[in-house]
N, CA, C and O atoms as a Tripos MOL2 file, in Angstrom:
@<TRIPOS>MOLECULE
protein
  244   243    61     0     0
PROTEIN
NO_CHARGES

@<TRIPOS>ATOM
      1 N          -1.2060  -38.4620  -14.6450 N.3       1 MET1
      2 CA         -1.3510  -37.0240  -14.5510 C.3       1 MET1
      3 C          -0.4710  -36.4090  -15.6550 C.2       1 MET1
      4 O           0.7390  -36.6300  -15.7020 O.2       1 MET1
      5 N          -1.0980  -35.6550  -16.5130 N.am      2 ASP2
      6 CA         -0.3280  -35.0190  -17.5800 C.3       2 ASP2
      7 C          -0.1610  -33.5280  -17.3080 C.2       2 ASP2
      8 O          -0.6070  -33.0160  -16.2810 O.2       2 ASP2
      9 N           0.4810  -32.8500  -18.2340 N.am      3 ILE3
     10 CA          0.8170  -31.4350  -18.0500 C.3       3 ILE3
     11 C          -0.4210  -30.5510  -17.9120 C.2       3 ILE3
     12 O          -0.3950  -29.5610  -17.1820 O.2       3 ILE3
     13 N          -1.4940  -30.8970  -18.5990 N.am      4 ASN4
     14 CA         -2.6990  -30.0690  -18.5300 C.3       4 ASN4
     15 C          -3.3550  -30.1300  -17.1520 C.2       4 ASN4
     16 O          -3.9140  -29.1360  -16.6890 O.2       4 ASN4
     17 N          -3.2930  -31.2780  -16.5000 N.am      5 GLU5
     18 CA         -3.8300  -31.3680  -15.1470 C.3       5 GLU5
     19 C          -2.9800  -30.5390  -14.1770 C.2       5 GLU5
     20 O          -3.5170  -29.8880  -13.2800 O.2       5 GLU5
     21 N          -1.6670  -30.5640  -14.3560 N.am      6 LEU6
     22 CA         -0.7890  -29.7420  -13.5190 C.3       6 LEU6
     23 C          -1.0510  -28.2590  -13.7460 C.2       6 LEU6
     24 O          -1.0350  -27.4700  -12.8000 O.2       6 LEU6
     25 N          -1.2900  -27.8810  -14.9910 N.am      7 ARG7
     26 CA         -1.6090  -26.4830  -15.2870 C.3       7 ARG7
     27 C          -2.9250  -26.0790  -14.6250 C.2       7 ARG7
     28 O          -3.0410  -24.9660  -14.1110 O.2       7 ARG7
     29 N          -3.9020  -26.9570  -14.6320 N.am      8 GLY8
     30 CA         -5.1840  -26.6730  -13.9900 C.3       8 GLY8
     31 C          -5.0320  -26.5150  -12.4860 C.2       8 GLY8
     32 O          -5.6160  -25.6100  -11.8910 O.2       8 GLY8
     33 N          -4.2480  -27.3940  -11.8700 N.am      9 ILE9
     34 CA         -4.0060  -27.3060  -10.4270 C.3       9 ILE9
     35 C          -3.2490  -26.0200  -10.1040 C.2       9 ILE9
     36 O          -3.5670  -25.3400   -9.1280 O.2       9 ILE9
     37 N          -2.2680  -25.6930  -10.9060 N.am     10 HIS10
     38 CA         -1.5010  -24.4630  -10.6960 C.3      10 HIS10
     39 C          -2.4060  -23.2410  -10.8200 C.2      10 HIS10
     40 O          -2.3200  -22.3210  -10.0070 O.2      10 HIS10
     41 N          -3.2640  -23.2280  -11.8200 N.am     11 THR11
     42 CA         -4.1940  -22.1100  -11.9930 C.3      11 THR11
     43 C          -5.1130  -21.9840  -10.7810 C.2      11 THR11
     44 O          -5.3640  -20.8780  -10.3020 O.2      11 THR11
     45 N          -5.6060  -23.0940  -10.2940 N.am     12 LEU12
     46 CA         -6.4780  -23.0830   -9.1180 C.3      12 LEU12
     47 C          -5.7470  -22.5470   -7.8830 C.2      12 LEU12
     48 O          -6.3060  -21.7500   -7.1300 O.2      12 LEU12
     49 N          -4.5130  -22.9790   -7.6770 N.am     13 LEU13
     50 CA         -3.7410  -22.4990   -6.5250 C.3      13 LEU13
     51 C          -3.4510  -21.0030   -6.6190 C.2      13 LEU13
     52 O          -3.5440  -20.2870   -5.6220 O.2      13 LEU13
     53 N          -3.1060  -20.5380   -7.7970 N.am     14 VAL14
     54 CA         -2.8360  -19.1100   -7.9780 C.3      14 VAL14
     55 C          -4.1110  -18.2970   -7.7790 C.2      14 VAL14
     56 O          -4.0650  -17.2120   -7.1990 O.2      14 VAL14
     57 N          -5.2470  -18.8050   -8.2510 N.am     15 MET15
     58 CA         -6.5070  -18.1030   -8.0740 C.3      15 MET15
     59 C          -6.8870  -18.0350   -6.5920 C.2      15 MET15
     60 O          -7.3790  -17.0070   -6.1290 O.2      15 MET15
     61 N          -6.6650  -19.1050   -5.8580 N.am     16 ILE16
     62 CA         -6.9460  -19.1020   -4.4150 C.3      16 ILE16
     63 C          -6.0400  -18.1000   -3.7090 C.2      16 ILE16
     64 O          -6.4940  -17.3660   -2.8310 O.2      16 ILE16
     65 N          -4.7630  -18.0640   -4.0850 N.am     17 ALA17
     66 CA         -3.8450  -17.0980   -3.4790 C.3      17 ALA17
     67 C          -4.2780  -15.6680   -3.7960 C.2      17 ALA17
     68 O          -4.2230  -14.8030   -2.9230 O.2      17 ALA17
     69 N          -4.7060  -15.4090   -5.0280 N.am     18 PHE18
     70 CA         -5.1590  -14.0770   -5.4210 C.3      18 PHE18
     71 C          -6.3600  -13.6420   -4.5930 C.2      18 PHE18
     72 O          -6.3820  -12.5270   -4.0720 O.2      18 PHE18
     73 N          -7.3590  -14.5110   -4.4660 N.am     19 PHE19
     74 CA         -8.5370  -14.1460   -3.6850 C.3      19 PHE19
     75 C          -8.1990  -14.0030   -2.2010 C.2      19 PHE19
     76 O          -8.8050  -13.1830   -1.5110 O.2      19 PHE19
     77 N          -7.2500  -14.7820   -1.7060 N.am     20 GLY20
     78 CA         -6.8200  -14.6430   -0.3210 C.3      20 GLY20
     79 C          -6.1570  -13.3020   -0.0750 C.2      20 GLY20
     80 O          -6.4130  -12.6610    0.9440 O.2      20 GLY20
     81 N          -5.3130  -12.8750   -0.9900 N.am     21 ILE21
     82 CA         -4.6670  -11.5620   -0.8500 C.3      21 ILE21
     83 C          -5.6990  -10.4470   -0.9360 C.2      21 ILE21
     84 O          -5.6340   -9.4870   -0.1680 O.2      21 ILE21
     85 N          -6.6450  -10.5560   -1.8530 N.am     22 CYS22
     86 CA         -7.7030   -9.5390   -1.9570 C.3      22 CYS22
     87 C          -8.5270   -9.4880   -0.6760 C.2      22 CYS22
     88 O          -8.8420   -8.4020   -0.1890 O.2      22 CYS22
     89 N          -8.8790  -10.6430   -0.1280 N.am     23 TRP23
     90 CA         -9.6530  -10.6830    1.1160 C.3      23 TRP23
     91 C          -8.8670  -10.0310    2.2460 C.2      23 TRP23
     92 O          -9.4290   -9.2620    3.0270 O.2      23 TRP23
     93 N          -7.5740  -10.3300    2.3420 N.am     24 TRP24
     94 CA         -6.7300   -9.7550    3.3870 C.3      24 TRP24
     95 C          -6.6090   -8.2450    3.2300 C.2      24 TRP24
     96 O          -6.7080   -7.5060    4.2090 O.2      24 TRP24
     97 N          -6.3940   -7.7850    1.9970 N.am     25 ALA25
     98 CA         -6.1650   -6.3610    1.7620 C.3      25 ALA25
     99 C          -7.3990   -5.5170    2.0320 C.2      25 ALA25
    100 O          -7.2760   -4.3780    2.4830 O.2      25 ALA25
    101 N          -8.5710   -6.0440    1.7690 N.am     26 TYR26
    102 CA         -9.7990   -5.2690    1.9390 C.3      26 TYR26
    103 C         -10.5880   -5.6490    3.1870 C.2      26 TYR26
    104 O         -11.7370   -5.2320    3.3370 O.2      26 TYR26
    105 N          -9.9950   -6.4270    4.0780 N.am     27 SER27
    106 CA        -10.7140   -6.8040    5.2930 C.3      27 SER27
    107 C         -10.7980   -5.6130    6.2470 C.2      27 SER27
    108 O         -10.0780   -4.6270    6.0920 O.2      27 SER27
    109 N         -11.6760   -5.7170    7.2210 N.am     28 ALA28
    110 CA        -11.9620   -4.6040    8.1200 C.3      28 ALA28
    111 C         -10.7540   -4.2280    8.9810 C.2      28 ALA28
    112 O         -10.5590   -3.0480    9.2740 O.2      28 ALA28
    113 N          -9.9500   -5.1920    9.3860 N.am     29 HIS29
    114 CA         -8.8130   -4.8620   10.2540 C.3      29 HIS29
    115 C          -7.7000   -4.1460    9.5070 C.2      29 HIS29
    116 O          -6.7500   -3.6770   10.1350 O.2      29 HIS29
    117 N          -7.7860   -4.0460    8.1920 N.am     30 ARG30
    118 CA         -6.7880   -3.3280    7.4010 C.3      30 ARG30
    119 C          -7.2400   -1.9200    7.0440 C.2      30 ARG30
    120 O          -6.5260   -1.2170    6.3290 O.2      30 ARG30
    121 N          -8.4080   -1.4860    7.5210 N.am     31 SER31
    122 CA         -8.9310   -0.1820    7.1000 C.3      31 SER31
    123 C          -8.0600    0.9780    7.5890 C.2      31 SER31
    124 O          -7.8440    1.9300    6.8390 O.2      31 SER31
    125 N          -7.5560    0.9240    8.8200 N.am     32 LYS32
    126 CA         -6.7150    2.0190    9.3210 C.3      32 LYS32
    127 C          -5.3970    2.1300    8.5420 C.2      32 LYS32
    128 O          -5.0530    3.2270    8.1040 O.2      32 LYS32
    129 N          -4.6430    1.0310    8.3550 N.am     33 PRO33
    130 CA         -3.4260    1.1580    7.5430 C.3      33 PRO33
    131 C          -3.7070    1.5990    6.1030 C.2      33 PRO33
    132 O          -2.9130    2.3290    5.5100 O.2      33 PRO33
    133 N          -4.8390    1.1560    5.5430 N.am     34 ASN34
    134 CA         -5.1840    1.5740    4.1840 C.3      34 ASN34
    135 C          -5.4990    3.0680    4.1360 C.2      34 ASN34
    136 O          -5.1230    3.7470    3.1810 O.2      34 ASN34
    137 N          -6.1800    3.5810    5.1470 N.am     35 ASP35
    138 CA         -6.4770    5.0170    5.1910 C.3      35 ASP35
    139 C          -5.1880    5.8270    5.3450 C.2      35 ASP35
    140 O          -5.0240    6.8700    4.7120 O.2      35 ASP35
    141 N          -4.2810    5.3410    6.1880 N.am     36 GLU36
    142 CA         -3.0040    6.0390    6.3470 C.3      36 GLU36
    143 C          -2.2180    6.0490    5.0410 C.2      36 GLU36
    144 O          -1.6150    7.0610    4.6870 O.2      36 GLU36
    145 N          -2.2230    4.9480    4.3380 N.am     37 ALA37
    146 CA         -1.5040    4.8720    3.0630 C.3      37 ALA37
    147 C          -2.1580    5.7620    2.0160 C.2      37 ALA37
    148 O          -1.4760    6.3190    1.1560 O.2      37 ALA37
    149 N          -3.4770    5.8970    2.0860 N.am     38 ALA38
    150 CA         -4.1780    6.7500    1.1190 C.3      38 ALA38
    151 C          -3.8360    8.2230    1.3230 C.2      38 ALA38
    152 O          -3.8980    9.0060    0.3750 O.2      38 ALA38
    153 N          -3.4790    8.6080    2.5370 N.am     39 HIS39
    154 CA         -3.1720   10.0080    2.8280 C.3      39 HIS39
    155 C          -1.6850   10.3440    2.7180 C.2      39 HIS39
    156 O          -1.3010   11.4930    2.9380 O.2      39 HIS39
    157 N          -0.8470    9.3750    2.3870 N.am     40 LEU40
    158 CA          0.5860    9.6300    2.2880 C.3      40 LEU40
    159 C           0.9510   10.7210    1.2810 C.2      40 LEU40
    160 O           1.8240   11.5330    1.5870 O.2      40 LEU40
    161 N           0.3360   10.7870    0.1060 N.am     41 PRO41
    162 CA          0.7070   11.8790   -0.8150 C.3      41 PRO41
    163 C           0.4270   13.2570   -0.2290 C.2      41 PRO41
    164 O           1.1690   14.2030   -0.4950 O.2      41 PRO41
    165 N          -0.6240   13.3820    0.5570 N.am     42 PHE42
    166 CA         -0.9670   14.6650    1.1580 C.3      42 PHE42
    167 C          -0.0370   14.9840    2.3270 C.2      42 PHE42
    168 O           0.2870   16.1460    2.5690 O.2      42 PHE42
    169 N           0.3890   13.9500    3.0490 N.am     43 ASP43
    170 CA          1.3220   14.1520    4.1540 C.3      43 ASP43
    171 C           2.6670   14.6520    3.6550 C.2      43 ASP43
    172 O           3.3310   15.4290    4.3410 O.2      43 ASP43
    173 N           3.0750   14.2200    2.4800 N.am     44 ASP44
    174 CA          4.3380   14.6930    1.9130 C.3      44 ASP44
    175 C           4.3120   16.1970    1.6980 C.2      44 ASP44
    176 O           5.3220   16.8660    1.9140 O.2      44 ASP44
    177 N           3.1720   16.7410    1.2760 N.am     45 ASP45
    178 CA          3.0600   18.1790    1.0960 C.3      45 ASP45
    179 C           3.2470   18.9190    2.4160 C.2      45 ASP45
    180 O           3.8970   19.9630    2.4630 O.2      45 ASP45
    181 N           2.6780   18.3750    3.4850 N.am     46 GLU46
    182 CA          2.8220   18.9960    4.7960 C.3      46 GLU46
    183 C           4.2740   18.9240    5.2660 C.2      46 GLU46
    184 O           4.7750   19.8820    5.8530 O.2      46 GLU46
    185 N           4.9390   17.8330    5.0230 N.am     47 ILE47
    186 CA          6.3400   17.6920    5.4150 C.3      47 ILE47
    187 C           7.1970   18.6690    4.6210 C.2      47 ILE47
    188 O           8.0940   19.3000    5.1810 O.2      47 ILE47
    189 N           6.9300   18.8040    3.3150 N.am     48 ASP48
    190 CA          7.6690   19.7620    2.4970 C.3      48 ASP48
    191 C           7.4740   21.1870    3.0090 C.2      48 ASP48
    192 O           8.4240   21.9690    3.0600 O.2      48 ASP48
    193 N           6.2510   21.5170    3.3840 N.am     49 GLN49
    194 CA          5.9630   22.8590    3.8900 C.3      49 GLN49
    195 C           6.7250   23.1150    5.1920 C.2      49 GLN49
    196 O           7.3040   24.1860    5.3700 O.2      49 GLN49
    197 N           6.7260   22.1360    6.1040 N.am     50 ARG50
    198 CA          7.4600   22.2970    7.3610 C.3      50 ARG50
    199 C           8.9600   22.4160    7.1110 C.2      50 ARG50
    200 O           9.6420   23.1850    7.7880 O.2      50 ARG50
    201 N           9.4680   21.6730    6.1570 N.am     51 THR51
    202 CA         10.8940   21.7510    5.8340 C.3      51 THR51
    203 C          11.2450   23.1250    5.2850 C.2      51 THR51
    204 O          12.2790   23.6890    5.6410 O.2      51 THR51
    205 N          10.3980   23.6640    4.4280 N.am     52 ARG52
    206 CA         10.6380   25.0060    3.8920 C.3      52 ARG52
    207 C          10.6080   26.0580    5.0010 C.2      52 ARG52
    208 O          11.4330   26.9710    5.0180 O.2      52 ARG52
    209 N           9.6570   25.9250    5.9230 N.am     53 GLU53
    210 CA          9.5650   26.8710    7.0350 C.3      53 GLU53
    211 C          10.8060   26.7830    7.9200 C.2      53 GLU53
    212 O          11.3060   27.8120    8.3740 O.2      53 GLU53
    213 N          11.3070   25.5860    8.1720 N.am     54 GLN54
    214 CA         12.5150   25.4330    8.9800 C.3      54 GLN54
    215 C          13.7140   26.0450    8.2660 C.2      54 GLN54
    216 O          14.5520   26.6850    8.9010 O.2      54 GLN54
    217 N          13.8000   25.8580    6.9710 N.am     55 ASP55
    218 CA         14.8980   26.4310    6.2090 C.3      55 ASP55
    219 C          14.8640   27.9600    6.2540 C.2      55 ASP55
    220 O          15.9030   28.6100    6.3690 O.2      55 ASP55
    221 N          13.6710   28.5160    6.1640 N.am     56 MET56
    222 CA         13.5290   29.9740    6.2010 C.3      56 MET56
    223 C          13.9350   30.5170    7.5630 C.2      56 MET56
    224 O          14.5940   31.5540    7.6340 O.2      56 MET56
    225 N          13.5580   29.8410    8.6480 N.am     57 THR57
    226 CA         13.9120   30.3200    9.9830 C.3      57 THR57
    227 C          15.4110   30.1650   10.2290 C.2      57 THR57
    228 O          16.0050   30.9950   10.9180 O.2      57 THR57
    229 N          16.0300   29.1310    9.6880 N.am     58 GLU58
    230 CA         17.4660   28.9580    9.8600 C.3      58 GLU58
    231 C          18.2390   30.0120    9.0860 C.2      58 GLU58
    232 O          19.2880   30.4630    9.5460 O.2      58 GLU58
    233 N          17.7530   30.4100    7.9370 N.am     59 LYS59
    234 CA         18.4310   31.4350    7.1370 C.3      59 LYS59
    235 C          18.3170   32.7910    7.8000 C.2      59 LYS59
    236 O          19.2370   33.6010    7.6890 O.2      59 LYS59
    237 N          17.2130   33.0670    8.4920 N.am     60 LYS60
    238 CA         17.0140   34.3480    9.1600 C.3      60 LYS60
    239 C          17.9220   34.4870   10.3740 C.2      60 LYS60
    240 O          18.2910   35.6020   10.7430 O.2      60 LYS60
    241 N          18.2800   33.3910   10.9900 N.am     61 GLN61
    242 CA         19.1090   33.4470   12.2210 C.3      61 GLN61
    243 C          20.5170   33.5780   11.8960 C.2      61 GLN61
    244 O          21.3560   33.6390   12.7950 O.2      61 GLN61
@<TRIPOS>BOND
     1     1     2 1
     2     2     3 1
     3     3     4 2
     4     3     5 am
     5     5     6 1
     6     6     7 1
     7     7     8 2
     8     7     9 am
     9     9    10 1
    10    10    11 1
    11    11    12 2
    12    11    13 am
    13    13    14 1
    14    14    15 1
    15    15    16 2
    16    15    17 am
    17    17    18 1
    18    18    19 1
    19    19    20 2
    20    19    21 am
    21    21    22 1
    22    22    23 1
    23    23    24 2
    24    23    25 am
    25    25    26 1
    26    26    27 1
    27    27    28 2
    28    27    29 am
    29    29    30 1
    30    30    31 1
    31    31    32 2
    32    31    33 am
    33    33    34 1
    34    34    35 1
    35    35    36 2
    36    35    37 am
    37    37    38 1
    38    38    39 1
    39    39    40 2
    40    39    41 am
    41    41    42 1
    42    42    43 1
    43    43    44 2
    44    43    45 am
    45    45    46 1
    46    46    47 1
    47    47    48 2
    48    47    49 am
    49    49    50 1
    50    50    51 1
    51    51    52 2
    52    51    53 am
    53    53    54 1
    54    54    55 1
    55    55    56 2
    56    55    57 am
    57    57    58 1
    58    58    59 1
    59    59    60 2
    60    59    61 am
    61    61    62 1
    62    62    63 1
    63    63    64 2
    64    63    65 am
    65    65    66 1
    66    66    67 1
    67    67    68 2
    68    67    69 am
    69    69    70 1
    70    70    71 1
    71    71    72 2
    72    71    73 am
    73    73    74 1
    74    74    75 1
    75    75    76 2
    76    75    77 am
    77    77    78 1
    78    78    79 1
    79    79    80 2
    80    79    81 am
    81    81    82 1
    82    82    83 1
    83    83    84 2
    84    83    85 am
    85    85    86 1
    86    86    87 1
    87    87    88 2
    88    87    89 am
    89    89    90 1
    90    90    91 1
    91    91    92 2
    92    91    93 am
    93    93    94 1
    94    94    95 1
    95    95    96 2
    96    95    97 am
    97    97    98 1
    98    98    99 1
    99    99   100 2
   100    99   101 am
   101   101   102 1
   102   102   103 1
   103   103   104 2
   104   103   105 am
   105   105   106 1
   106   106   107 1
   107   107   108 2
   108   107   109 am
   109   109   110 1
   110   110   111 1
   111   111   112 2
   112   111   113 am
   113   113   114 1
   114   114   115 1
   115   115   116 2
   116   115   117 am
   117   117   118 1
   118   118   119 1
   119   119   120 2
   120   119   121 am
   121   121   122 1
   122   122   123 1
   123   123   124 2
   124   123   125 am
   125   125   126 1
   126   126   127 1
   127   127   128 2
   128   127   129 am
   129   129   130 1
   130   130   131 1
   131   131   132 2
   132   131   133 am
   133   133   134 1
   134   134   135 1
   135   135   136 2
   136   135   137 am
   137   137   138 1
   138   138   139 1
   139   139   140 2
   140   139   141 am
   141   141   142 1
   142   142   143 1
   143   143   144 2
   144   143   145 am
   145   145   146 1
   146   146   147 1
   147   147   148 2
   148   147   149 am
   149   149   150 1
   150   150   151 1
   151   151   152 2
   152   151   153 am
   153   153   154 1
   154   154   155 1
   155   155   156 2
   156   155   157 am
   157   157   158 1
   158   158   159 1
   159   159   160 2
   160   159   161 am
   161   161   162 1
   162   162   163 1
   163   163   164 2
   164   163   165 am
   165   165   166 1
   166   166   167 1
   167   167   168 2
   168   167   169 am
   169   169   170 1
   170   170   171 1
   171   171   172 2
   172   171   173 am
   173   173   174 1
   174   174   175 1
   175   175   176 2
   176   175   177 am
   177   177   178 1
   178   178   179 1
   179   179   180 2
   180   179   181 am
   181   181   182 1
   182   182   183 1
   183   183   184 2
   184   183   185 am
   185   185   186 1
   186   186   187 1
   187   187   188 2
   188   187   189 am
   189   189   190 1
   190   190   191 1
   191   191   192 2
   192   191   193 am
   193   193   194 1
   194   194   195 1
   195   195   196 2
   196   195   197 am
   197   197   198 1
   198   198   199 1
   199   199   200 2
   200   199   201 am
   201   201   202 1
   202   202   203 1
   203   203   204 2
   204   203   205 am
   205   205   206 1
   206   206   207 1
   207   207   208 2
   208   207   209 am
   209   209   210 1
   210   210   211 1
   211   211   212 2
   212   211   213 am
   213   213   214 1
   214   214   215 1
   215   215   216 2
   216   215   217 am
   217   217   218 1
   218   218   219 1
   219   219   220 2
   220   219   221 am
   221   221   222 1
   222   222   223 1
   223   223   224 2
   224   223   225 am
   225   225   226 1
   226   226   227 1
   227   227   228 2
   228   227   229 am
   229   229   230 1
   230   230   231 1
   231   231   232 2
   232   231   233 am
   233   233   234 1
   234   234   235 1
   235   235   236 2
   236   235   237 am
   237   237   238 1
   238   238   239 1
   239   239   240 2
   240   239   241 am
   241   241   242 1
   242   242   243 1
   243   243   244 2
@<TRIPOS>SUBSTRUCTURE
     1 MET1         2 RESIDUE 1 A MET
     2 ASP2         6 RESIDUE 1 A ASP
     3 ILE3        10 RESIDUE 1 A ILE
     4 ASN4        14 RESIDUE 1 A ASN
     5 GLU5        18 RESIDUE 1 A GLU
     6 LEU6        22 RESIDUE 1 A LEU
     7 ARG7        26 RESIDUE 1 A ARG
     8 GLY8        30 RESIDUE 1 A GLY
     9 ILE9        34 RESIDUE 1 A ILE
    10 HIS10       38 RESIDUE 1 A HIS
    11 THR11       42 RESIDUE 1 A THR
    12 LEU12       46 RESIDUE 1 A LEU
    13 LEU13       50 RESIDUE 1 A LEU
    14 VAL14       54 RESIDUE 1 A VAL
    15 MET15       58 RESIDUE 1 A MET
    16 ILE16       62 RESIDUE 1 A ILE
    17 ALA17       66 RESIDUE 1 A ALA
    18 PHE18       70 RESIDUE 1 A PHE
    19 PHE19       74 RESIDUE 1 A PHE
    20 GLY20       78 RESIDUE 1 A GLY
    21 ILE21       82 RESIDUE 1 A ILE
    22 CYS22       86 RESIDUE 1 A CYS
    23 TRP23       90 RESIDUE 1 A TRP
    24 TRP24       94 RESIDUE 1 A TRP
    25 ALA25       98 RESIDUE 1 A ALA
    26 TYR26      102 RESIDUE 1 A TYR
    27 SER27      106 RESIDUE 1 A SER
    28 ALA28      110 RESIDUE 1 A ALA
    29 HIS29      114 RESIDUE 1 A HIS
    30 ARG30      118 RESIDUE 1 A ARG
    31 SER31      122 RESIDUE 1 A SER
    32 LYS32      126 RESIDUE 1 A LYS
    33 PRO33      130 RESIDUE 1 A PRO
    34 ASN34      134 RESIDUE 1 A ASN
    35 ASP35      138 RESIDUE 1 A ASP
    36 GLU36      142 RESIDUE 1 A GLU
    37 ALA37      146 RESIDUE 1 A ALA
    38 ALA38      150 RESIDUE 1 A ALA
    39 HIS39      154 RESIDUE 1 A HIS
    40 LEU40      158 RESIDUE 1 A LEU
    41 PRO41      162 RESIDUE 1 A PRO
    42 PHE42      166 RESIDUE 1 A PHE
    43 ASP43      170 RESIDUE 1 A ASP
    44 ASP44      174 RESIDUE 1 A ASP
    45 ASP45      178 RESIDUE 1 A ASP
    46 GLU46      182 RESIDUE 1 A GLU
    47 ILE47      186 RESIDUE 1 A ILE
    48 ASP48      190 RESIDUE 1 A ASP
    49 GLN49      194 RESIDUE 1 A GLN
    50 ARG50      198 RESIDUE 1 A ARG
    51 THR51      202 RESIDUE 1 A THR
    52 ARG52      206 RESIDUE 1 A ARG
    53 GLU53      210 RESIDUE 1 A GLU
    54 GLN54      214 RESIDUE 1 A GLN
    55 ASP55      218 RESIDUE 1 A ASP
    56 MET56      222 RESIDUE 1 A MET
    57 THR57      226 RESIDUE 1 A THR
    58 GLU58      230 RESIDUE 1 A GLU
    59 LYS59      234 RESIDUE 1 A LYS
    60 LYS60      238 RESIDUE 1 A LYS
    61 GLN61      242 RESIDUE 1 A GLN
């Protein structure tokens, strides 16, 4: 077994790991966490708005 065979085996293992991660990430049981993660930038805006409103009410009191 020479270095080129080891490189081929390594490439095959990395490719299998890559496709396994892709399959896991896009599988049906991951759809809810993926949707939640997709909405995180929009949720930050809502949190900022609530924080500003709380600050305004605290300053008025």
